[in-house]
CSV table of C-alpha atoms in Angstrom, one decimal:
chain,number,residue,atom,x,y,z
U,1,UNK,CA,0.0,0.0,0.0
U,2,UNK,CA,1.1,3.6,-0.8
U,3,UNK,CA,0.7,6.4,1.1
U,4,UNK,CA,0.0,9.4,-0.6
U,5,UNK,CA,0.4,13.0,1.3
U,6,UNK,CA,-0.7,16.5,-0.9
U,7,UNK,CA,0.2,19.7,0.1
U,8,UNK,CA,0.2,23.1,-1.5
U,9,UNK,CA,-3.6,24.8,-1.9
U,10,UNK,CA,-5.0,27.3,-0.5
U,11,UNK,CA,-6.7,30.5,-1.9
U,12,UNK,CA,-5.5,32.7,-4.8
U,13,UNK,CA,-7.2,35.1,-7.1
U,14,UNK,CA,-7.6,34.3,-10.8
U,15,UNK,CA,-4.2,34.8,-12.9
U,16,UNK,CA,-2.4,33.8,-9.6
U,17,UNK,CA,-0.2,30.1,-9.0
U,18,UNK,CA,0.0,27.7,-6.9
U,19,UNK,CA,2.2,24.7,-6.7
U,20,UNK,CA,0.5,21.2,-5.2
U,21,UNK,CA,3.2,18.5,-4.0
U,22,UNK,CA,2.2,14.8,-3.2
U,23,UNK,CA,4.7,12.9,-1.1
U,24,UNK,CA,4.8,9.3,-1.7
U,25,UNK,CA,5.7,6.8,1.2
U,26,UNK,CA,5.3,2.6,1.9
U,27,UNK,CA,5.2,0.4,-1.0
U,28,UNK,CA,5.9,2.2,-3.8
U,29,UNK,CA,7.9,0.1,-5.8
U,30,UNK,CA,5.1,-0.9,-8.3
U,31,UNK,CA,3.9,2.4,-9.0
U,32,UNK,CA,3.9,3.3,-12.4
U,33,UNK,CA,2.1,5.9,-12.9
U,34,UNK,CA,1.1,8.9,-10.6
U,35,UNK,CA,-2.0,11.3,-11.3
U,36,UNK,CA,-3.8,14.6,-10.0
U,37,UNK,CA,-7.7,14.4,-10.2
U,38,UNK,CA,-9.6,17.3,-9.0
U,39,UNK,CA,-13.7,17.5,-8.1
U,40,UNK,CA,-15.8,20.4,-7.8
U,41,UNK,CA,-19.1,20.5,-6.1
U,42,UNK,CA,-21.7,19.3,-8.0
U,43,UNK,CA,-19.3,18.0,-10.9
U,44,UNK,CA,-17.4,14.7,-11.4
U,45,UNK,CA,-14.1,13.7,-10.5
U,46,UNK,CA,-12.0,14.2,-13.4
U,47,UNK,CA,-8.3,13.5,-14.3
U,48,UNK,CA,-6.0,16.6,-14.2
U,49,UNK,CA,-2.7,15.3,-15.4
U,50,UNK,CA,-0.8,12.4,-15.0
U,51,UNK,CA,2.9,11.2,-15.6
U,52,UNK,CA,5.0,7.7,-15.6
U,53,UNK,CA,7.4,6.5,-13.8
U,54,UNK,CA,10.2,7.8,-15.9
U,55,UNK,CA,8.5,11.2,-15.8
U,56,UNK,CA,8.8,11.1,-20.0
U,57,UNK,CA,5.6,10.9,-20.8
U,58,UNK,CA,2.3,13.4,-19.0
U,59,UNK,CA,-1.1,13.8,-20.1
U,60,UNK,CA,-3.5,16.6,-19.1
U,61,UNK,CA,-7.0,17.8,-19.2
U,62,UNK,CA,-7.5,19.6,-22.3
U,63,UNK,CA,-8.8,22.5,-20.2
U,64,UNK,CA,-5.0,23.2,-18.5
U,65,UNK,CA,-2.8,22.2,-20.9
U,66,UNK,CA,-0.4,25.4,-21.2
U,67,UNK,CA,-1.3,26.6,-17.8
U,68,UNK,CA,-0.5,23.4,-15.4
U,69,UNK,CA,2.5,21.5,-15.6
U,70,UNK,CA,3.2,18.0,-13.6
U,71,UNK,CA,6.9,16.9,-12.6
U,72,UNK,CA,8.4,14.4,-10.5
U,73,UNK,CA,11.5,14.0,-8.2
U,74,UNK,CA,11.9,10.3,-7.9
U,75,UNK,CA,15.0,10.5,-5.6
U,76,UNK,CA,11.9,12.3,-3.1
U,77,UNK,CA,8.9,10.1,-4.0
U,78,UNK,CA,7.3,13.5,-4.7
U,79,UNK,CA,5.2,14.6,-7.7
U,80,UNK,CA,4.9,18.5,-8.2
U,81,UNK,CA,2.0,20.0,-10.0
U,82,UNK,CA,3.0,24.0,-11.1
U,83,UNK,CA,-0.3,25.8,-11.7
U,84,UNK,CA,-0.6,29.1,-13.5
U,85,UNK,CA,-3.1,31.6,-14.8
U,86,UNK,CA,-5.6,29.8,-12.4
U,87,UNK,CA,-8.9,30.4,-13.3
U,88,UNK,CA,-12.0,30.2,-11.2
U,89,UNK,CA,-13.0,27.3,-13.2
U,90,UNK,CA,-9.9,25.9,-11.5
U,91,UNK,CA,-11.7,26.1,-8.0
U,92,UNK,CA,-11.8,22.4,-6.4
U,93,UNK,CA,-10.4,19.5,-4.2
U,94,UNK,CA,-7.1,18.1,-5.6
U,95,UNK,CA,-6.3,14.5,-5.3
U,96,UNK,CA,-3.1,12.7,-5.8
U,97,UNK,CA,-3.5,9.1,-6.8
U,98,UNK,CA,-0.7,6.6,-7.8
U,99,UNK,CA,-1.5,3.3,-10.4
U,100,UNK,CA,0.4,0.3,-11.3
U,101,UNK,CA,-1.4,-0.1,-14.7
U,102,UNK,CA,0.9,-1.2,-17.5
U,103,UNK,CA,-0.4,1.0,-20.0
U,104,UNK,CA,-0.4,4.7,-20.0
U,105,UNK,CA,-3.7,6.6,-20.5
U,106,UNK,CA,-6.2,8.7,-19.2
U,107,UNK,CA,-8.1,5.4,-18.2
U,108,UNK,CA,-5.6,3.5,-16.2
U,109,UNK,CA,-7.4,2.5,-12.5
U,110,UNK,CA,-5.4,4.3,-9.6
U,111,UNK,CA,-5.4,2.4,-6.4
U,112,UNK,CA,-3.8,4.6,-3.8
U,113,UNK,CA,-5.3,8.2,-3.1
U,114,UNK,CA,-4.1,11.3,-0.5
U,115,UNK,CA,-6.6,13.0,1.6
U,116,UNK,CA,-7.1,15.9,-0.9
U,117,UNK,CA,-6.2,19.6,-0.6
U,118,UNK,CA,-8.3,22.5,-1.5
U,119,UNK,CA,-7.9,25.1,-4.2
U,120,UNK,CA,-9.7,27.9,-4.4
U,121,UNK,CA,-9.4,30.8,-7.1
U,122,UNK,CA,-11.7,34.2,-6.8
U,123,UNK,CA,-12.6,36.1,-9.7
């Protein structure tokens, strides 16, 4: 089992940044794959970005690609998720996940998943 710890929101107004880290801790040798998802009230969860192992590959939601950029630092278990020009749109919980899927898309099953931490962007 994976632990998964996010830190990083809090409240900014739109055109501001934030940066979201998720610490990974236990067994995380079979990760492959880790993943933000966000949910806002009233809306589905939906799949932010994610990136592999290697940290070569990412995908993101249409919606922030240009604005929101996920790394990793594997030598720190840690996953970094730079978001800029926030939009109020943006406003929701962020989750961290982590996956062992073999293949790489936005479908892949996570099985690990942090507490959450909020973002909030006012207009």
């Amino acid at each position: 089992q994976v632990q998964l710890v996010e830190s990083g929101g809090g409240l900014v107004q739109a055109g501001g940044s934030l940066r979201l880290s998720c610490a990974a801790s236990g067994r995380t040798v079979s990760t492959s794959v880790m993943g933000w998802f966000r949910q806002a009230p009233g809306k589905e969860r939906e799949l932010v970005a994610a990136i592999n192992w290697s940290g070569r590959s990412t995908i993101y939601l249409d919606s922030v690609k240009g604005r929101f950029t996920l790394s990793k630092d594997n030598a720190k278990n840690t996953v970094y998720l730079q978001m800029n020009s926030l939009l109020p749109d943006d406003t929701a919980i962020y989750y961290c996940a982590a996956s062992t899927t073999q293949i790489f898309t936005r479908y892949a099953r996570y099985d690990n998943w942090g507490q959450g931490t909020q973002v909030t962007v006012s207009s």
